[in-house]
């Protein structure tokens, strides 16, 4: 018996080999411009690659996170909720969380039918911003670490999150990726989106980013409805990590899961 939640986090993370953390971007798996519409072909293709990599033994522990795409962002935007603007309207929370659970159910179903032992982990039920919207994210990791240790693939998603003094704000999949990677001591982190990597001013993929200022001018928000900051927020979050992170498009997913470089390396 250990002494509390912090001990459980540490113990569970210690017994597990370092996992790979993969985000499937909402831009990739949904049609971001059309409310609650999947990109069936892209989601199937990504699930094929994930299932193939696990079956081939390319990686043994994997945590999947997916973004909001046309499910979460659409509802969050309609209700004026973002990573910094909260709501105390339970209907708004239900709309955002409900949409994300519907998207999560699609992702789970498609991975499970390919033999991937996925289990959902819903951040709204687990996480908090106890210091307010401009504070950090508290994400207890005992459940994810224990699921990993038992051979499951936990699947988290961008969601609403309880926020001191602000009601409920949005937690992005990118923030979750960072917390998971740091807390679980991830081996590598992959963010799979619709772009082949982080692009420079000429539209070419930047091979490596090690400082935000060097690329700030090229980094924009998302080109679709997005309440969590698009590419600029993604790069900022990933730079804070110890583990190497890669941003890539669908074509980079298989190489990334094989342990190779893909897209832009953020270190
Ligand atoms: N310099 C840049 N390089 C690459 N993409 C950029 C850049 N600046 C802005 N973007 C935009 O960032 C988008 C990717 O971020 P976005 O948050 O939309 O992706 P996602 O993580 O797949 O989606 P979601 O947030 O729904 O999970 C690209 O589609 C592009 O429009
Ligand atoms: C809008 C919601 C609820 C999720 C945002 O997650 P993201 O798409 O990873 O930024």
Tab-separated table of N, CA and C and ligand atoms in Angstrom, residues 23-27 32 65-69 71-74 76 81 83 96-97 100 157-160 170-175 226-230 234, ligand 2:
chain	number	residue	atom	x	y	z
A	23	UNK	N	-0.328	11.600	-30.673
A	23	UNK	CA	-1.586	12.340	-30.854
A	23	UNK	C	-2.045	12.222	-32.302
A	24	UNK	N	-3.290	11.806	-32.464
A	24	UNK	CA	-3.931	11.859	-33.775
A	24	UNK	C	-4.697	13.174	-33.806
A	25	UNK	N	-4.246	14.096	-34.634
A	25	UNK	CA	-4.844	15.426	-34.667
A	25	UNK	C	-6.291	15.392	-35.145
A	26	UNK	N	-7.071	16.282	-34.561
A	26	UNK	CA	-8.457	16.409	-34.989
A	26	UNK	C	-8.564	16.825	-36.449
A	27	UNK	N	-7.563	17.586	-36.920
A	27	UNK	CA	-7.569	17.993	-38.335
A	27	UNK	C	-7.432	16.788	-39.248
A	32	UNK	N	-12.514	19.139	-40.526
A	32	UNK	CA	-12.582	20.167	-39.492
A	32	UNK	C	-13.581	21.272	-39.837
A	65	UNK	N	-3.667	9.877	-27.892
A	65	UNK	CA	-4.494	11.047	-27.554
A	65	UNK	C	-5.071	11.532	-28.871
A	66	UNK	N	-6.340	11.920	-28.895
A	66	UNK	CA	-6.816	12.542	-30.127
A	66	UNK	C	-7.388	13.921	-29.844
A	67	UNK	N	-7.348	14.749	-30.886
A	67	UNK	CA	-7.813	16.124	-30.753
A	67	UNK	C	-9.304	16.246	-31.011
A	68	UNK	N	-9.746	17.475	-31.126
A	68	UNK	CA	-11.179	17.740	-31.194
A	68	UNK	C	-11.742	17.840	-32.590
A	69	UNK	N	-10.943	18.351	-33.524
A	69	UNK	CA	-11.422	18.500	-34.899
A	69	UNK	C	-12.792	19.150	-34.947
A	71	UNK	N	-15.507	18.024	-33.965
A	71	UNK	CA	-16.383	17.647	-32.854
A	71	UNK	C	-16.227	18.669	-31.719
A	72	UNK	N	-15.073	18.644	-31.025
A	72	UNK	CA	-14.909	19.524	-29.865
A	72	UNK	C	-14.849	20.998	-30.197
A	73	UNK	N	-14.058	21.363	-31.209
A	73	UNK	CA	-13.833	22.791	-31.467
A	73	UNK	C	-15.116	23.508	-31.866
A	74	UNK	N	-15.945	22.823	-32.646
A	74	UNK	CA	-17.183	23.428	-33.102
A	74	UNK	C	-18.077	23.805	-31.913
A	76	UNK	N	-17.187	23.985	-28.684
A	76	UNK	CA	-16.505	24.911	-27.760
A	76	UNK	C	-16.629	26.340	-28.282
A	81	UNK	N	-16.130	28.810	-25.258
A	81	UNK	CA	-15.201	28.181	-24.318
A	81	UNK	C	-13.889	27.884	-25.046
A	83	UNK	N	-9.246	27.290	-24.191
A	83	UNK	CA	-8.282	26.888	-23.161
A	83	UNK	C	-8.144	27.972	-22.085
A	96	UNK	N	-19.688	20.105	-25.228
A	96	UNK	CA	-18.283	19.881	-25.603
A	96	UNK	C	-17.860	18.450	-25.247
A	97	UNK	N	-18.130	18.058	-24.017
A	97	UNK	CA	-17.713	16.727	-23.558
A	97	UNK	C	-18.455	15.633	-24.338
A	100	UNK	N	-16.917	15.218	-27.718
A	100	UNK	CA	-15.614	14.546	-27.655
A	100	UNK	C	-15.775	13.063	-27.336
A	157	UNK	N	-8.362	12.214	-24.884
A	157	UNK	CA	-8.796	13.175	-25.911
A	157	UNK	C	-8.894	14.576	-25.321
A	158	UNK	N	-8.751	15.582	-26.199
A	158	UNK	CA	-9.053	16.945	-25.768
A	158	UNK	C	-10.452	16.949	-25.169
A	159	UNK	N	-10.680	17.832	-24.168
A	159	UNK	CA	-11.931	17.715	-23.399
A	159	UNK	C	-12.181	19.029	-22.663
A	160	UNK	N	-13.242	19.069	-21.880
A	160	UNK	CA	-13.416	20.120	-20.890
A	160	UNK	C	-12.583	19.749	-19.668
A	170	UNK	N	-11.216	24.427	-21.801
A	170	UNK	CA	-10.846	23.332	-22.709
A	170	UNK	C	-9.425	22.891	-22.383
A	171	UNK	N	-9.205	21.588	-22.355
A	171	UNK	CA	-7.831	21.072	-22.332
A	171	UNK	C	-7.567	20.463	-23.705
A	172	UNK	N	-6.480	20.915	-24.339
A	172	UNK	CA	-6.203	20.420	-25.688
A	172	UNK	C	-5.475	19.084	-25.617
A	173	UNK	N	-5.593	18.332	-26.690
A	173	UNK	CA	-4.845	17.086	-26.789
A	173	UNK	C	-3.351	17.336	-26.685
A	174	UNK	N	-2.907	18.483	-27.170
A	174	UNK	CA	-1.470	18.791	-27.106
A	174	UNK	C	-0.998	18.950	-25.661
A	175	UNK	N	-1.819	19.610	-24.826
A	175	UNK	CA	-1.455	19.732	-23.404
A	175	UNK	C	-1.404	18.352	-22.751
A	226	UNK	N	-10.775	26.548	-34.206
A	226	UNK	CA	-9.848	25.909	-33.270
A	226	UNK	C	-9.738	26.812	-32.050
A	227	UNK	N	-10.067	26.255	-30.869
A	227	UNK	CA	-10.074	27.073	-29.656
A	227	UNK	C	-8.811	26.853	-28.824
A	228	UNK	N	-7.843	26.129	-29.364
A	228	UNK	CA	-6.685	25.806	-28.535
A	228	UNK	C	-5.341	26.223	-29.121
A	229	UNK	N	-5.350	27.054	-30.184
A	229	UNK	CA	-4.102	27.718	-30.545
A	229	UNK	C	-3.342	27.182	-31.730
A	230	UNK	N	-3.794	26.093	-32.384
A	230	UNK	CA	-3.171	25.614	-33.616
A	230	UNK	C	-1.690	25.286	-33.458
A	234	UNK	N	1.055	24.270	-30.296
A	234	UNK	CA	1.612	22.920	-30.335
A	234	UNK	C	3.139	22.966	-30.145
B	2	LIG	C1	-12.093	21.532	-28.272
B	2	LIG	C2	-11.818	20.495	-27.552
B	2	LIG	C3	-12.781	20.063	-26.547
B	2	LIG	C4	-10.589	19.675	-27.658
B	2	LIG	C5	-9.358	20.434	-28.090
B	2	LIG	O1	-8.273	19.530	-28.286
B	2	LIG	P1	-7.279	19.783	-29.498
B	2	LIG	O2	-8.017	19.534	-30.751
B	2	LIG	O3	-6.174	18.793	-29.285
B	2	LIG	O4	-6.764	21.189	-29.417
